Amino acid sequence: MPSRIKILFLFVLLPLLSFAQRVVIKGTVTDSDGLPVELVNVGIHGASGGGFTDEKGRYSLTANKSDSLTLVFTCLGYGKTQRIIPKVEGDMIVNVTLRPVTYDIGEITVTARRSDPAMMQIETGRNRLAVDATGGSVESFVVTAGAGVSSTNELSTQYSVRGGNYNENIVYVNGIEIYRPILIRSGQQEGLSFINPDMVENVSFSSGGFEARYGDRMSSVLDVTYKKPEAFEGGFSASMLGGSVYVGYSSGRFSQISGLRYKRGTTLLKTLDTKGDYEPSALDFQTSVTYAVKPNLNLSFMGNLSFNDYDFYPGWRKTVWGTLDVQESFEVFYGGAERDRFRTLFGSAAMEYNISDNANVTFLLSTFRNTEQENYDIEGEYWISNILGDSEKDITGTGKFIEHARNYLLTRVANATLKGDVGLNHNTVRWSFSCQTENIHDRIHEWQLQDSMGYSLPYNDNMLQMKNSLSSRHDISSVRLSGYIQDSYSLRSSCGLWTFTAGLRSSWWNFNRENIISPRASVRFIPSADRRFTTRFSTGLYYQSPFYKEFRRITGDGSGNSTITLNRDIRSQRSLHFVLGGDFTFRVESRPFKFTAELYHKKMDDLVPYYVNNVRIQYYGENTSSGSASGIDFKLFGQFVPGTDSWVGFSLMQASRTTFSGDKIPMPTDQRYNFTLFFNDNMPGYPRLELNLRAIWAGGLPFSVPDYEYAKYIRTPSYRRVDIGATYRLTDFGSSGSLRFLKNSWIGVDVFNMLDIKNLSSYSWFPDVEGFRHAVPDRLTGRQINFKLIAEF
């Protein structure tokens, strides 16, 4: 059966399983004076659906009959309120009273924050149950739920947003910017993402037009907050990909949550075209601690220790590609090994002081140290053939190669930040000042020797030349200063609720003596005539401040030998954003839905051209280009099946840039269309059995021969992938028996890449003696089954 028919059959079949038992939870939300509060966002923790209260403060939700759940109530100007329902056995009424902006509960101070109109809240409470080849990462939820987000490599947690590359996304955890390893060149090497999904409380994401309080990146911001447990909680999970365990508790003034994760992923890597002994191993420990010294003074600490090893002993590879009429074959036998080591040490401390009910100040200290070692000596002998029949081949090229690397990179970043906010009537003013030191120590030495048909390439009668040789020896120390100020203003008029935000961000870097100023503004409107509609507009200047990769220039001597020099005249890349969007919330048969659409345009200049190979981005080190990206994103969230949350998205985009000669070419991330689906379902008559499906269908990316910017671009085949999983709840809250100490427990099975479509990550280029380069596709993983066990206690 053709793949397209399989996908269509799957999408039609699953919604038919939509008759799980459900109950209705409804109630009224009032303020401290007993008056109804409208426009309160009411949702279920860990679910993406929800709705708003009406003008009389009334709401209504649906949920599975057997679920224990937590209701979450949030509204502009009020504190976040939660109600835990241990057992949902029938329809019920839950009334809630919201408190003013700031209030005290014992020794804990809770302050409501005004939300950024450009930020989307992503619920990841049930991500441990979802099917995911990366092991349940937060980033996998961002890929399907975020607007304009694309990922075409299931081995990587990196993603592209609206034509930007992986480096153009900024990530915060508890207000601290997170840095990724730099030398990683393939998804196999990545290991674990920094974000521990077991410890996550809130996830906010913006695809563009975000506030001035977020740093200097051109594409997106992911803002994650870890939990502060109010009671003892914990859980563990185990699967064929690895496992995790976490524990959190609170005792008076003190609370902490800690998590340990391990990832191996050997079974998944064995489905790659290149066969051999894969020995990846990633271990990560994190902790987040909070201590209330006084009712208005809190101390907190967050720490991370990560070990990521990647050992690979390649054996052989056979790749066949082409059309039905013309097919080519690439076969290679390997020798040697690759041994990579990545070590991360991170720590942060914060002191938060509440000056008054409407003002607080926070002092943050953080340090990040990342050590990367990449060592490999791999040799291979290959044959390129035209396939003439079932067993007949016409060999068009043979050759050998040797690849060698001894790369070492040490990155140290230390940051001190003083920030605060003040509430003044309908205004909230935020400000911050940061000083950051950056130290980079690199020792890069890699080379490649290649021959074809017995001749060394590039061929020279007088000497043996390397295909390429790259070396770098630099010690870089720099200081970066940055700060911002912004004001958010809320106005409730007869026509509706307005929220205005405007801010100014500035930074200075002593490496290139550059000072950048970034104004940003946004407005959101909810009309009184129909509160189901929300309209928003954002604009601003967004800079991509250089950090190591962008200012490295490769200078060659014409004989295959290259060195890396530093461009101290590098400038920050710049992007001017225009984002117009809207939301529409509605109900179908009492089930909540939300439709979101965003239209955007980004005008970019001072760009540093680059090319992408797998997940490695190689910049040219000069501000020589300009470009633009335009598109539209659609998302539909809701309970497609009663009591479960699903979403579907579709995006259209075009991203291009200019060459040195002024010609316009597509960016390496120019993905013209992208379809994503995350679907949940319950089996009829079996409420404990839950199915979930994750699907991506994305347009092919442009590529060309490496190092040839003017070459004509062609596109890879589209990325198509469907993962499906099933979980069965063994126990739930209040169960009796030998497992009564567990709040919830599940067993599950996943089928990764159900259609067994091996997508492309990149191309390897192998020349013949005449200099013609053959583009050999590097394919990703095939179908794989994964068993898992999850529990909460």
mmCIF file of N, CA and C in Angstrom, residues 39 52 497 524-536 581-586 595:
data_model
loop_
_atom_site.group_PDB
_atom_site.id
_atom_site.type_symbol
_atom_site.label_atom_id
_atom_site.label_comp_id
_atom_site.label_asym_id
_atom_site.label_seq_id
_atom_site.Cartn_x
_atom_site.Cartn_y
_atom_site.Cartn_z
ATOM 1 N N LEU A 39 -13.010 36.139 31.511
ATOM 2 C CA LEU A 39 -11.762 35.949 30.773
ATOM 3 C C LEU A 39 -10.703 35.226 31.593
ATOM 4 N N PHE A 52 -12.333 29.817 28.545
ATOM 5 C CA PHE A 52 -12.404 31.046 29.315
ATOM 6 C C PHE A 52 -13.754 31.123 30.024
ATOM 7 N N LEU A 497 -10.474 44.378 26.146
ATOM 8 C CA LEU A 497 -9.260 44.394 26.958
ATOM 9 C C LEU A 497 -8.041 44.578 26.054
ATOM 10 N N ARG A 524 -2.083 43.465 22.252
ATOM 11 C CA ARG A 524 -3.070 42.384 22.200
ATOM 12 C C ARG A 524 -4.434 42.959 22.539
ATOM 13 N N PHE A 525 -5.463 42.470 21.842
ATOM 14 C CA PHE A 525 -6.817 42.979 22.037
ATOM 15 C C PHE A 525 -7.804 41.824 22.109
ATOM 16 N N ILE A 526 -8.649 41.833 23.162
ATOM 17 C CA ILE A 526 -9.741 40.872 23.311
ATOM 18 C C ILE A 526 -11.035 41.670 23.334
ATOM 19 N N PRO A 527 -11.847 41.579 22.281
ATOM 20 C CA PRO A 527 -13.049 42.424 22.200
ATOM 21 C C PRO A 527 -14.126 41.969 23.178
ATOM 22 N N SER A 528 -14.855 42.953 23.714
ATOM 23 C CA SER A 528 -15.976 42.629 24.619
ATOM 24 C C SER A 528 -17.136 41.993 23.869
ATOM 25 N N ALA A 529 -17.278 42.342 22.603
ATOM 26 C CA ALA A 529 -18.394 41.818 21.813
ATOM 27 C C ALA A 529 -18.318 40.306 21.657
ATOM 28 N N ASP A 530 -17.098 39.782 21.563
ATOM 29 C CA ASP A 530 -16.923 38.334 21.430
ATOM 30 C C ASP A 530 -15.550 37.982 21.992
ATOM 31 N N ARG A 531 -15.526 37.539 23.240
ATOM 32 C CA ARG A 531 -14.266 37.276 23.915
ATOM 33 C C ARG A 531 -13.580 36.027 23.420
ATOM 34 N N ARG A 532 -14.199 35.324 22.475
ATOM 35 C CA ARG A 532 -13.550 34.152 21.904
ATOM 36 C C ARG A 532 -12.411 34.542 20.968
ATOM 37 N N PHE A 533 -12.400 35.800 20.531
ATOM 38 C CA PHE A 533 -11.370 36.267 19.608
ATOM 39 C C PHE A 533 -10.261 37.002 20.373
ATOM 40 N N THR A 534 -9.035 36.772 19.947
ATOM 41 C CA THR A 534 -7.880 37.530 20.431
ATOM 42 C C THR A 534 -7.035 37.921 19.226
ATOM 43 N N THR A 535 -6.684 39.192 19.135
ATOM 44 C CA THR A 535 -5.837 39.696 18.051
ATOM 45 C C THR A 535 -4.568 40.279 18.658
ATOM 46 N N ARG A 536 -3.430 40.047 18.001
ATOM 47 C CA ARG A 536 -2.156 40.550 18.518
ATOM 48 C C ARG A 536 -1.250 40.940 17.356
ATOM 49 N N GLY A 581 -1.212 38.122 14.411
ATOM 50 C CA GLY A 581 -1.835 36.840 14.708
ATOM 51 C C GLY A 581 -3.160 36.989 15.420
ATOM 52 N N GLY A 582 -3.848 35.873 15.522
ATOM 53 C CA GLY A 582 -5.126 35.854 16.213
ATOM 54 C C GLY A 582 -5.493 34.469 16.694
ATOM 55 N N ASP A 583 -6.309 34.416 17.749
ATOM 56 C CA ASP A 583 -6.819 33.162 18.303
ATOM 57 C C ASP A 583 -8.341 33.204 18.308
ATOM 58 N N PHE A 584 -8.935 32.050 18.115
ATOM 59 C CA PHE A 584 -10.380 31.918 18.204
ATOM 60 C C PHE A 584 -10.685 30.666 19.002
ATOM 61 N N THR A 585 -11.308 30.822 20.162
ATOM 62 C CA THR A 585 -11.686 29.685 20.999
ATOM 63 C C THR A 585 -13.168 29.382 20.796
ATOM 64 N N PHE A 586 -13.504 28.114 20.711
ATOM 65 C CA PHE A 586 -14.879 27.723 20.470
ATOM 66 C C PHE A 586 -15.091 26.313 21.016
ATOM 67 N N PHE A 595 -8.292 27.816 17.615
ATOM 68 C CA PHE A 595 -7.662 27.957 16.310
ATOM 69 C C PHE A 595 -6.757 29.188 16.341
#
